[in-house]
Coordinates of C-alpha atoms and ligand atoms in Angstrom, one line a residue:
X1 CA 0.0 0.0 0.0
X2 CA 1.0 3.2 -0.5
X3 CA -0.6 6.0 2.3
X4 CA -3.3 8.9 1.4
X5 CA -6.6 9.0 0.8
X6 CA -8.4 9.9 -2.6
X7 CA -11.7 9.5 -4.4
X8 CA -12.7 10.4 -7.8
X9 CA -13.6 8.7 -11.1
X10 CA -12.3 5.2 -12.4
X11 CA -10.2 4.6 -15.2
X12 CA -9.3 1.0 -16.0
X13 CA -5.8 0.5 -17.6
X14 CA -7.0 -2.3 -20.2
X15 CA -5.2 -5.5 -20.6
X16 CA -2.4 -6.0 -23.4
X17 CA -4.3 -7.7 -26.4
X18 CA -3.5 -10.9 -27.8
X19 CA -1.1 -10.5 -31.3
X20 CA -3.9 -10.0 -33.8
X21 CA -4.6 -13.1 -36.4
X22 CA -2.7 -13.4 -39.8
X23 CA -5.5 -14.6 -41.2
X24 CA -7.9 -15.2 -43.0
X25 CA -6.7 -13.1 -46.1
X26 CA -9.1 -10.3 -46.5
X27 CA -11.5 -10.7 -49.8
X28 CA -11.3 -7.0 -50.6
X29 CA -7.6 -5.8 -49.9
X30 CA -7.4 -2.8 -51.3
X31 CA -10.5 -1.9 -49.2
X32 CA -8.7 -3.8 -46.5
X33 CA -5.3 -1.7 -46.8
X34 CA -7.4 1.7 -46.9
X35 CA -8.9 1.2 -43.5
X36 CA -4.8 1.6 -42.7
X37 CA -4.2 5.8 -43.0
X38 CA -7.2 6.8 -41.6
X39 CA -6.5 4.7 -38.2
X40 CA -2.7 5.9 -38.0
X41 CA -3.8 9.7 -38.1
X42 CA -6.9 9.0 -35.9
X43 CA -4.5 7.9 -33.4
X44 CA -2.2 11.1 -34.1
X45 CA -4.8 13.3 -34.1
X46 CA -5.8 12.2 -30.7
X47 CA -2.1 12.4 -29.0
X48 CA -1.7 15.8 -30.6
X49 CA -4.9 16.7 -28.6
X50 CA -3.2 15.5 -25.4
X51 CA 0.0 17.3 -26.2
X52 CA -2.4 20.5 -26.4
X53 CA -3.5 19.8 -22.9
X54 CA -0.3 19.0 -21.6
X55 CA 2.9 20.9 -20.7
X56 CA 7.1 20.2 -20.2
X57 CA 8.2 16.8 -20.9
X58 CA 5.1 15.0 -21.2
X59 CA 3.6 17.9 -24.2
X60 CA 7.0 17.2 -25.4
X61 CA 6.9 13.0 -25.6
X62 CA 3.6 13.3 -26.7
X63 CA 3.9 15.0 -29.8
X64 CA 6.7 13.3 -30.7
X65 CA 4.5 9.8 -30.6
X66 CA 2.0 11.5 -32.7
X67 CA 4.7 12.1 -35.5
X68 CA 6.1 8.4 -35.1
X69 CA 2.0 7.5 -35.5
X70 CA 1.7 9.7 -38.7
X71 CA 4.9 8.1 -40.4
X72 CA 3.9 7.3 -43.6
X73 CA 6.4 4.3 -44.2
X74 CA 4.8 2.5 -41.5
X75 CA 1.6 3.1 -42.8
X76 CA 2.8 2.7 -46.6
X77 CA 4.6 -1.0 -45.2
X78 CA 1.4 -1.9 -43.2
X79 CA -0.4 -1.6 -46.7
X80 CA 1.7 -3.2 -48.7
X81 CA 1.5 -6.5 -46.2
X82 CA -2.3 -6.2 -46.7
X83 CA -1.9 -6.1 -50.5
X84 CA 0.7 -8.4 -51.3
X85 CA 0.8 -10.7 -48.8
X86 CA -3.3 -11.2 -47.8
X87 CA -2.9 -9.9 -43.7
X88 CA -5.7 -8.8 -42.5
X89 CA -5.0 -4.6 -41.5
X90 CA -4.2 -5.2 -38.0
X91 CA -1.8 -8.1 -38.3
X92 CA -0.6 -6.6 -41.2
X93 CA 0.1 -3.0 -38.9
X94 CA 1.5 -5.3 -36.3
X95 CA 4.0 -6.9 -38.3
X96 CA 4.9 -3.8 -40.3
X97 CA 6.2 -1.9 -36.5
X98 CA 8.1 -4.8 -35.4
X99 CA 10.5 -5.0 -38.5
X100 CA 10.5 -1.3 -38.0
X101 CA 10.9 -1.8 -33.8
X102 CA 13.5 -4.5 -35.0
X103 CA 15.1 -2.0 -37.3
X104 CA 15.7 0.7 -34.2
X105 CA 16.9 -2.4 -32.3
X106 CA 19.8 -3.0 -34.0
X107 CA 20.7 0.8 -34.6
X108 CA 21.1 1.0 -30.6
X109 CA 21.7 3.9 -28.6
X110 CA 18.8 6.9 -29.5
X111 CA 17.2 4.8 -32.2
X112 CA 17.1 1.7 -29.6
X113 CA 15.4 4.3 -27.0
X114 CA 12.3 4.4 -29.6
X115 CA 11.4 0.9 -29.6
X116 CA 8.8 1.4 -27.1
X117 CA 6.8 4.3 -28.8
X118 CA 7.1 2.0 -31.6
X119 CA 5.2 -0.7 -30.3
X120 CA 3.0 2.1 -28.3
X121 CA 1.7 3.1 -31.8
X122 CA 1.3 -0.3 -32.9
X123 CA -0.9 -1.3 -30.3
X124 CA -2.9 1.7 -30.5
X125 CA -3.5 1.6 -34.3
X126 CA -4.2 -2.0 -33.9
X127 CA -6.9 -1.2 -31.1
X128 CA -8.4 2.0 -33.7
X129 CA -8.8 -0.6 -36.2
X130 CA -10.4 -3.3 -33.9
X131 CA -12.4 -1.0 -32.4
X132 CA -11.6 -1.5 -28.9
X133 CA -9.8 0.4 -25.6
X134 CA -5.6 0.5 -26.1
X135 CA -3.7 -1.2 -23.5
X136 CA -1.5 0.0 -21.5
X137 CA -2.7 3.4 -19.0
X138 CA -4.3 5.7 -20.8
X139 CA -3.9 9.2 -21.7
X140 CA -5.9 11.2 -18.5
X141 CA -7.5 13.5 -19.8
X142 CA -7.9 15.0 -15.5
X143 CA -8.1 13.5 -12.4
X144 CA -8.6 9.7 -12.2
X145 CA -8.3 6.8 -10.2
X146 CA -6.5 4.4 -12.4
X147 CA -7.6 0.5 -11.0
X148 CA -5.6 -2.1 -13.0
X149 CA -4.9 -5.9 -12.7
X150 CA -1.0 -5.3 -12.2
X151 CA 1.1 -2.6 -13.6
X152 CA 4.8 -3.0 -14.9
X153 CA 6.6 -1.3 -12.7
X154 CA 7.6 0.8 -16.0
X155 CA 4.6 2.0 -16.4
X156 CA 3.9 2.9 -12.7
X157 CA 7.3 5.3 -12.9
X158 CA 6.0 7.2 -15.6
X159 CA 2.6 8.1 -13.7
X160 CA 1.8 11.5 -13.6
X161 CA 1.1 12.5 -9.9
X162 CA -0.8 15.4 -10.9
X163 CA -3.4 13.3 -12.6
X164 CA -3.3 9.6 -10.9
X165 CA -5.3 10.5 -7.7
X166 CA -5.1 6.6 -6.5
X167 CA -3.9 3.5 -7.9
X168 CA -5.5 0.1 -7.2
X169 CA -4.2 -3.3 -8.3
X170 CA -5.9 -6.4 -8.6
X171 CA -2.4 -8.2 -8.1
X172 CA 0.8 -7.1 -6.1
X173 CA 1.6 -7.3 -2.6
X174 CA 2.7 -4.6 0.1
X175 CA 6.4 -4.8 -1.3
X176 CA 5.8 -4.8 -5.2
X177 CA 8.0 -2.9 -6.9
X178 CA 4.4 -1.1 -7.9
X179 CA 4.0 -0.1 -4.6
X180 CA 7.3 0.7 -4.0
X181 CA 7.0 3.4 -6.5
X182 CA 3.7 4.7 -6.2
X183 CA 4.9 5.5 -2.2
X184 CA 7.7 7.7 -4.0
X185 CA 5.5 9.1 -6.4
X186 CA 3.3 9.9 -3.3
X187 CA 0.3 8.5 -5.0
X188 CA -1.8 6.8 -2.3
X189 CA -2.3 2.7 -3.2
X190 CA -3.9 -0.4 -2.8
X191 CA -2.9 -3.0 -3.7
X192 CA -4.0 -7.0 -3.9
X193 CA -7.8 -5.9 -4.2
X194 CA -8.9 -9.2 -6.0
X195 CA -12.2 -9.0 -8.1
X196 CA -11.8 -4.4 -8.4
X197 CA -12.0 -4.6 -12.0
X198 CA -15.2 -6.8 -12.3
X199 CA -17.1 -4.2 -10.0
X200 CA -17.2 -1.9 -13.0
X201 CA -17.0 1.1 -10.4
X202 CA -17.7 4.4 -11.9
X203 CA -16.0 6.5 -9.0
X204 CA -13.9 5.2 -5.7
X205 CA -12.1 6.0 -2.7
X206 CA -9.0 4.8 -2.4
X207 CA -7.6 4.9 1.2
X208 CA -3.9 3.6 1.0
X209 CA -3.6 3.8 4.7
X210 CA -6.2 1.6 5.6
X211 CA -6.5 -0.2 2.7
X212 CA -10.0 0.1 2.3
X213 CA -11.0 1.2 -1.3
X214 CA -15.3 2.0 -1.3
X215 CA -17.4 2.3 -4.5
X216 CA -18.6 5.7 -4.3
X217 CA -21.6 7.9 -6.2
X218 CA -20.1 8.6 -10.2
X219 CA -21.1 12.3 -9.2
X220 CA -18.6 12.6 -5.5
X221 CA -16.6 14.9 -5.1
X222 CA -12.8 14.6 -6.8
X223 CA -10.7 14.8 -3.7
X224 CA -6.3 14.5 -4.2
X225 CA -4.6 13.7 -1.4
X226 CA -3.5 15.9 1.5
X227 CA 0.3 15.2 2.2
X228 CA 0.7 14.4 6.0
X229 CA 2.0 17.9 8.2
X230 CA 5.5 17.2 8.5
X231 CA 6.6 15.1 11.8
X232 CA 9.0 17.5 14.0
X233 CA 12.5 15.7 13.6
X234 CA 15.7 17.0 14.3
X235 CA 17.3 15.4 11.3
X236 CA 19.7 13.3 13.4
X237 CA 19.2 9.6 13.5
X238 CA 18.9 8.6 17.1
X239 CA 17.0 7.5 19.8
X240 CA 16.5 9.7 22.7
X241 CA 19.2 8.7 24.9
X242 CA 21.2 9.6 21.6
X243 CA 22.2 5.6 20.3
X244 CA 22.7 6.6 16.3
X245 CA 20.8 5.2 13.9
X246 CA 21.4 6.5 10.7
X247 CA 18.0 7.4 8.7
X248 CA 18.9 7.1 5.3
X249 CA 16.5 7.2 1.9
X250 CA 15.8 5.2 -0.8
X251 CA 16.2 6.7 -4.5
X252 CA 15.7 5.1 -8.2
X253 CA 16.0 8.7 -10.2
X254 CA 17.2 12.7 -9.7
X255 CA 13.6 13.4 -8.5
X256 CA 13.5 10.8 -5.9
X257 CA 17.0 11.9 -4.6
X258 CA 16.1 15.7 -4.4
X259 CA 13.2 14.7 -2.1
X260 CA 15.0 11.9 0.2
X261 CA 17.9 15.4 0.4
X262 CA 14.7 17.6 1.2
X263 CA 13.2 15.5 4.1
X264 CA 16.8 15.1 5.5
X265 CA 17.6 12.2 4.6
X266 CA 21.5 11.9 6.3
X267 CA 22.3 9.8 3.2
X268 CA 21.0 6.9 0.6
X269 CA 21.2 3.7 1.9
X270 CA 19.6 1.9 -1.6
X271 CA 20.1 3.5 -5.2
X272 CA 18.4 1.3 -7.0
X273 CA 20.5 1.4 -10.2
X274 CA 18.0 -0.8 -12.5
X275 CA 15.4 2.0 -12.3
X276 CA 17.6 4.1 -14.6
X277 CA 17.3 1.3 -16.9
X278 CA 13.5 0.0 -16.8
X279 CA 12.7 1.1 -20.1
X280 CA 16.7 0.9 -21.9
X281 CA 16.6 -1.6 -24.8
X282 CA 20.4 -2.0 -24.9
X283 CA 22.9 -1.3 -22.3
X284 CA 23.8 2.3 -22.0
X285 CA 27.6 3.4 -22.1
X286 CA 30.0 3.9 -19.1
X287 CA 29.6 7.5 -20.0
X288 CA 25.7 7.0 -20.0
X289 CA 25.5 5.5 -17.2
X290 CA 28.4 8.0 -15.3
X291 CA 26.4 10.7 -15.5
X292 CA 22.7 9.1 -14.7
X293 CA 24.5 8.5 -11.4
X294 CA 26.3 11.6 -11.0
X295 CA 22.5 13.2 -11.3
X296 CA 21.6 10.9 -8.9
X297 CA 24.0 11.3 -6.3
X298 CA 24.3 15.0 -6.8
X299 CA 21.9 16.4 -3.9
X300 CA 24.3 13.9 -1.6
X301 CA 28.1 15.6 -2.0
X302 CA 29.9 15.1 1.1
X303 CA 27.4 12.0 2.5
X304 CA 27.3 8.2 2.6
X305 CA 25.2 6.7 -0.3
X306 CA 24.9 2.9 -1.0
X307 CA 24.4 2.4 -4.8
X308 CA 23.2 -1.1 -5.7
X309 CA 24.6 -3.0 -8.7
X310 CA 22.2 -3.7 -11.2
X311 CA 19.3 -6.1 -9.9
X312 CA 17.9 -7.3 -12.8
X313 CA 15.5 -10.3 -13.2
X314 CA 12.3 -11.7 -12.1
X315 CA 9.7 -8.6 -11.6
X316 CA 12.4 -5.9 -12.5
X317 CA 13.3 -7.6 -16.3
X318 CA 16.2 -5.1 -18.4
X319 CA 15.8 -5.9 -22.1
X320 CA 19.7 -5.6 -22.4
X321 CA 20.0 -8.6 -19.0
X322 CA 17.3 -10.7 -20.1
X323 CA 17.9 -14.5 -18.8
X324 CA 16.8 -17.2 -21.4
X325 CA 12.6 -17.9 -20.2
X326 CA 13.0 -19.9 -16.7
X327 CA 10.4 -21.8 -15.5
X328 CA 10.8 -19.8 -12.3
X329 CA 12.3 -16.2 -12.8
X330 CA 12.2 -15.1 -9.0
X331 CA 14.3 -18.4 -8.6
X332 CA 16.5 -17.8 -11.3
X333 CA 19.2 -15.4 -12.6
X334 CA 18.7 -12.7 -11.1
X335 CA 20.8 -9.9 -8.9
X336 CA 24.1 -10.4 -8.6
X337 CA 23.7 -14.1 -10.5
X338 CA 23.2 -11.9 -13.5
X339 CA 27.0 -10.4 -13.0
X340 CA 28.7 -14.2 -12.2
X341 CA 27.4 -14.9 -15.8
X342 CA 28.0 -11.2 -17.1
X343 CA 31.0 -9.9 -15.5
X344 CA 31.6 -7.2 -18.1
X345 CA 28.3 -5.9 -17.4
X346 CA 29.3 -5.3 -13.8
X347 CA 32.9 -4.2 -14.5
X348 CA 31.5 -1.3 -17.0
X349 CA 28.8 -0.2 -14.4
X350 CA 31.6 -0.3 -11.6
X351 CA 33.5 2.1 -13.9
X352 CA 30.3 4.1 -14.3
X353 CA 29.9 4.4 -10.4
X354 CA 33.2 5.1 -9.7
X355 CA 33.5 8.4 -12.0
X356 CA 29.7 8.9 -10.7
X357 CA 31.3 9.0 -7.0
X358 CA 34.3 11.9 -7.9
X359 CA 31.8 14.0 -10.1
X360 CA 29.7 14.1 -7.5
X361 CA 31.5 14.3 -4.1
X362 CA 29.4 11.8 -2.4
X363 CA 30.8 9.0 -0.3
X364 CA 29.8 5.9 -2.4
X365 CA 30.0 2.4 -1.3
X366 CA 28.6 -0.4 -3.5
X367 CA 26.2 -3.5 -2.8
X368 CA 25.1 -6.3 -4.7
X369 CA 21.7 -7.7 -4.2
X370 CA 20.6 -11.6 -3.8
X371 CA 23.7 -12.7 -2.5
X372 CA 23.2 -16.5 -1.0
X373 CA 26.7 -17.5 0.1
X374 CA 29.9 -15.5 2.2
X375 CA 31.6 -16.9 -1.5
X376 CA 29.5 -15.2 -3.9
X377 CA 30.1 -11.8 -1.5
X378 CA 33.7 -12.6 -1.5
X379 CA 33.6 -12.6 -5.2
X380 CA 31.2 -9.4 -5.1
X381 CA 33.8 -7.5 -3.0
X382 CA 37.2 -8.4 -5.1
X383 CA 35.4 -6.5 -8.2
X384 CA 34.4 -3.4 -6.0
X385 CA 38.1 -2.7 -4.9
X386 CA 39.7 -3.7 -7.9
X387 CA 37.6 -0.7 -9.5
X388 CA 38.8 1.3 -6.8
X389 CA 35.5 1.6 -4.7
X390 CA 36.9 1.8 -1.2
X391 CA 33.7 0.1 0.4
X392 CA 31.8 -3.2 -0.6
X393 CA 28.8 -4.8 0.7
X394 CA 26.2 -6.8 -0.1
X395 CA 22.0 -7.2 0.7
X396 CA 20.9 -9.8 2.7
X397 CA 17.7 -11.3 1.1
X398 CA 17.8 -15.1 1.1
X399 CA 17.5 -16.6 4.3
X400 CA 20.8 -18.4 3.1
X401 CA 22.8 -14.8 3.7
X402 CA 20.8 -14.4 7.0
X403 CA 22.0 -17.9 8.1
X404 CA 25.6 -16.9 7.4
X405 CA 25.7 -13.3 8.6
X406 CA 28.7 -13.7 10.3
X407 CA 30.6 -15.0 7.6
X408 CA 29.7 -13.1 4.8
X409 CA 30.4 -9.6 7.0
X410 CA 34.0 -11.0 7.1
X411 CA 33.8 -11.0 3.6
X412 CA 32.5 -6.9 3.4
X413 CA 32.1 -4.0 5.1
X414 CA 28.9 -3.7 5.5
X415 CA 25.6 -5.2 5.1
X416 CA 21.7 -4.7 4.2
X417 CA 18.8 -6.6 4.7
X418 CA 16.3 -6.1 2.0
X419 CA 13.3 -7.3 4.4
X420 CA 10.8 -7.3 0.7
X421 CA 12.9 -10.3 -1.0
X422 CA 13.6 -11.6 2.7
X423 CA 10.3 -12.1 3.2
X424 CA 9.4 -13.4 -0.1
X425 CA 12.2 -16.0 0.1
X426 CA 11.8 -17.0 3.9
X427 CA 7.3 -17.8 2.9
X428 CA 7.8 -18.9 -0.4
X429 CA 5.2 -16.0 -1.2
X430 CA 5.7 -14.3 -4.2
X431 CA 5.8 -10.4 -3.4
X432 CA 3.8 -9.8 -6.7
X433 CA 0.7 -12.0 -5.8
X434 CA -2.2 -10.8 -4.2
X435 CA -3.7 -13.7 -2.7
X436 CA -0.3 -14.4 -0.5
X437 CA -0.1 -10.8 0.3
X438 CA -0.5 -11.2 4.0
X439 CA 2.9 -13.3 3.9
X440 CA 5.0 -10.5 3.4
X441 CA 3.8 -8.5 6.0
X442 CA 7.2 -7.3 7.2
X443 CA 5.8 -7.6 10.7
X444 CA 6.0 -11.5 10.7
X445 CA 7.9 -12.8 13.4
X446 CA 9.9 -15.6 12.0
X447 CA 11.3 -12.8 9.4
X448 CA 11.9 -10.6 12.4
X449 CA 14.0 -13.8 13.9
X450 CA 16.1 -14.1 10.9
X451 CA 17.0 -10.0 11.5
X452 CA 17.7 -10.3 14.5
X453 CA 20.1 -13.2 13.8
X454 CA 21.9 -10.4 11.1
X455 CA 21.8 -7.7 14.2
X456 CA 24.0 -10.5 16.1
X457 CA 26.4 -10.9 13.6
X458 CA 27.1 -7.5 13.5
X459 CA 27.3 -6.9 16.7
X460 CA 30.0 -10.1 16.8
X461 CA 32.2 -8.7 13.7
X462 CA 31.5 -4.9 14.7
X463 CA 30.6 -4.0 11.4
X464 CA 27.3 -2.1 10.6
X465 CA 23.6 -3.9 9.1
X466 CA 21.0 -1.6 7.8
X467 CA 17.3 -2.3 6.6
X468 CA 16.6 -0.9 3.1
X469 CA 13.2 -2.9 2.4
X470 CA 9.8 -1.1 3.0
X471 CA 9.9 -2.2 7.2
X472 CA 12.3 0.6 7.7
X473 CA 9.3 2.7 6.4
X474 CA 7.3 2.0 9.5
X475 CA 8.1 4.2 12.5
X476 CA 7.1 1.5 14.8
X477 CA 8.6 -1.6 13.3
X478 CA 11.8 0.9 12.9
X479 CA 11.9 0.9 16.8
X480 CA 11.8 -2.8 16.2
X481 CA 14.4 -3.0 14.1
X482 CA 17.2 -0.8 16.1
X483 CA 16.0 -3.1 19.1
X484 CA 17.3 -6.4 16.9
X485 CA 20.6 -4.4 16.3
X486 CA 20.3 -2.6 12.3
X487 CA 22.3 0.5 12.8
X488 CA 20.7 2.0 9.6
X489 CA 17.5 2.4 8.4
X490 CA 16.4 3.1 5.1
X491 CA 13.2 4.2 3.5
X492 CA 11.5 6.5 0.8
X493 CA 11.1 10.2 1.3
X494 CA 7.9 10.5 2.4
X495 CA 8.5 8.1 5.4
X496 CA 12.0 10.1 6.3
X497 CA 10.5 12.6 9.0
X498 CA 8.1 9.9 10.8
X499 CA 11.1 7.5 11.0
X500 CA 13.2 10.2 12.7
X501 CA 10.8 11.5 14.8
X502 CA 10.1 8.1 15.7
X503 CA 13.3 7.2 17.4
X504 CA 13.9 10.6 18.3
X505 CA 11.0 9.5 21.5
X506 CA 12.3 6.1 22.2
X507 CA 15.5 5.1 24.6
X508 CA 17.1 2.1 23.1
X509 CA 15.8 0.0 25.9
X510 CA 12.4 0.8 24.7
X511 CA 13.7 0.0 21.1
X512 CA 15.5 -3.4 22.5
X513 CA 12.0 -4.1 24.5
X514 CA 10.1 -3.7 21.8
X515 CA 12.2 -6.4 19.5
X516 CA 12.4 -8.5 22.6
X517 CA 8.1 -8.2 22.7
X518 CA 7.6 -8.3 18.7
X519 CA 9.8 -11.7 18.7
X520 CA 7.9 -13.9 21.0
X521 CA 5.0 -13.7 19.2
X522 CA 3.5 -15.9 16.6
X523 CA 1.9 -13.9 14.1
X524 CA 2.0 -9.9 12.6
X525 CA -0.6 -8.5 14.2
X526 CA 0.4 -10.3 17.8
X527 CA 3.7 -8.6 17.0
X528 CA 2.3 -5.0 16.6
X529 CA 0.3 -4.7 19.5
X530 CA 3.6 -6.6 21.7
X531 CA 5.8 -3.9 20.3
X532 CA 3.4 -1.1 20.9
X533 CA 3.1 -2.2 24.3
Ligands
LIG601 C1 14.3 -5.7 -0.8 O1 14.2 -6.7 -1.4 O2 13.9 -5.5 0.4 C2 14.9 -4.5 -1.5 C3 15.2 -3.4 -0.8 O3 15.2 -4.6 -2.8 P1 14.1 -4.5 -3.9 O4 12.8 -4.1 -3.2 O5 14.5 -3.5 -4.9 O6 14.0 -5.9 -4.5
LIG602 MG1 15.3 -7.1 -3.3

């Protein structure tokens, strides 16, 4: 979920359509191949409306799909398939943008960047000509509360918060990487809300704190919502008898470090380096990638920030990493098992992050994620140095790493528990899937025991363990987690403040109390009320 509360009329993002038929050869195609033209500038005629509406980047984007949608070698190819070669128009449309899509493919770099609004066109035109609703969120024409079965986590980045009031999901649990971006988009969510789309709601109010999301009349009023008053925080991480606890944001893009720098953040304790890339067809240059960092780090010159290696795989797929198809992605090759089999990849993004760290002044360390064995860190580590990064660590998020703390922080400097695979790994839950949503409730005490096992281990090797999953977002469980021993917590801007503030009222006794309460008990909510007591 993602906090807030808004109400206003339902759009539904519609589901991506099935590759239209090749057949049956149409008996008319000349008639056939002149339905073509009129569709392509129906479809520019309409994203040239939105441009009008729109201003900055998105005006900017939008005209330049209605361009790509007038082309008329597209439409002139799309024709000729009809003609010559019997396709029915939409097949015929489809095939015609994927030999061009294929085309801008190979050309890389720009070109390669347009493969998308390619096949954005395509499936538009294809859904003029068929008559039907094109998939994929649609253009808002004002303020809307998108419901959808699951969203890529693509598209979720590119939400406009001005527009999306709320965001519900059919699919997707509390640590999603949907989720996870709505909360830094500051759109509120809900997510896991099984059977939404059959309602057929007109209007509804989404309330992401709750989780309760109420069919409401199609004439209520449109209501955004109203960003918490800021908690009073001093912007020091510690508890009240002063134990330090560094609270440290989360960021994927320049935007999302300018707010974590705003809210006084003391630092980043997870870039996120594969948001950069969600939508990158190829892999971009050392020089590419350099300077995306650079932007990234910028607001941080003179503080600690953790960037990630790539974490590529299961519900975060690059085009330029994809594995072959696994029967299991989230079991697969993903992470840092991407780099074992790809060591360039990671040698060229070191590079990348190393320039990153002296254009930008800030103290960078690098972590991998979906490290299993105190091996595989080892091996993680030898690369960081030997690109002359002076600190290496790695996530723990596979009950494996939790299991051997202690020997995999004699391999690195430093750890992180990313409690959101942690979770998924130690259930078996899959953090995408609604119906075992309640799994992943970071407040489950057998994942708490596995922390607290990490907090041990550093205590032991005197070397620090943060949180950078979505618990750290919690001021209560936050408590919680400097009680089990993390001596950094990291989270996304908006939960900054509360985190801070948080601590700032609790001893570490009370924090160490707390743990001591939240771990005896035997399920999440048991574990709430223990540590609220
Ligand atoms: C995690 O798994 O907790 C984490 C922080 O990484 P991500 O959410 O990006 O998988
Ligand atoms: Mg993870």
């Amino acid at each position: 979920m993602s906090p807030g509360r808004a109400s206003g009329p339902v759009v539904a993002v519609a589901e991506p359509a099935a590759a239209p038929a090749s057949g049956p050869a149409p008996s008319d195609p000349q008639a056939e191949a002149a339905r073509i033209a009129p569709a392509a500038q129906a479809v520019a005629a309409r994203l040239e409306a939105l441009a009008g509406q729109a201003t900055g980047d998105a005006a900017t984007i939008l005209l330049t799909t209605a361009a790509m949608a007038g082309d008329p070698a597209l439409v002139s190819e799309a024709e000729r398939l009809v003609v010559a070669e019997g396709r029915p128009a939409p097949r015929a449309v489809y095939e015609a943008a994927n030999g061009f899509a294929k085309a801008l493919a190979a050309a890389g770099g720009y070109m390669a960047e347009r493969v998308r609004d390619v096949e954005d066109i395509r499936d538009r035109v294809i859904a003029e000509l068929q008559g039907v609703t094109p998939p994929g969120v649609p253009e808002l024409t004002g303020p809307s509360v998108l419901v959808a079965r699951d969203l890529a986590p693509a598209d979720t980045a590119g939400l406009d918060p001005a527009r999306v009031l709320a965001l519900v999901t059919e699919e997707g649990g509390p640590t999603s990487h949907t989720a996870i971006l709505a909360r830094s988009l500051g759109i509120p969510a809900v997510v896991a809300v099984r059977g939404v789309l059959a309602v057929g709601a007109e209007a509804l109010l989404v309330d992401g704190d709750t989780g309760v999301v109420e069919v409401v009349a199609a004439d209520a009023p449109v209501v955004a919502a109203v960003r918490e008053g800021a908690a009073e925080w001093n912007g020091v991480g510690a508890t009240a008898d002063g134990h330090r606890v560094k609270v440290l944001g989360n960021v994927g893009s320049p935007a999302d470090a300018t707010a974590a720098a705003e809210a006084g953040a003391e630092g980043v304790g997870l870039f996120r380096t594969e948001f950069c890339y969600l939508d990158a067809p190829a892999e971009p240059s050392v020089d590419e990638q350099r300077a995306a960092y650079a932007a990234v780090l910028a607001p941080f010159a003179g503080k600690p920030v953790i960037v990630r290696t790539l974490d590529a795989g299961a519900d975060k797929p690059l085009a330029f990493l994809s594995p072959e198809a696994e029967p299991n992605p989230a079991l697969g090759v993903r992470g840092v098992r991407v780099a074992f089999d790809r060591p360039d990849v990671l040698d060229r993004q070191l590079e990348a992050i190393a320039g990153a760290a002296a254009d930008s002044g800030a103290e960078v360390s690098v972590m991998a994620p979906m490290v299993a064995t105190a091996t595989e860190a080892a091996w993680f580590a030898e690369r960081v140095r030997a690109a002359g990064i002076a600190r290496a660590g790695v996530m723990i998020e596979v009950p494996a790493a939790a299991l051997a703390a202690e020997e995999i922080l004699a391999a690195v400097d430093f750890v992180s528990v990313g409690t959101n695979d942690l979770a998924q790994y130690t259930f078996a839950a899959d953090r995408q899937l609604g119906a075992v949503a309640a799994l992943n409730d970071p407040w489950q005490p057998a994942l708490l025991r596995l922390i607290a096992l990490i907090g041990r281990a550093a205590a032991a090797t005197g070397k620090p363990a943060g949180v950078c999953g979505e618990a750290a977002a919690d001021p209560l469980l936050a408590r919680v987690l400097t009680g089990l021993g993390m001596t950094s917590l990291s989270m996304n801007a908006s939960a900054i403040r509360a985190v801070g503030a948080g601590l700032a009222q609790a001893t570490l006794a009370d924090c160490e109390a707390a743990a001591e309460a939240a771990l005896a008990t035997q399920s999440p909510a048991e574990a709430r009320s223990a540590a609220r007591g």
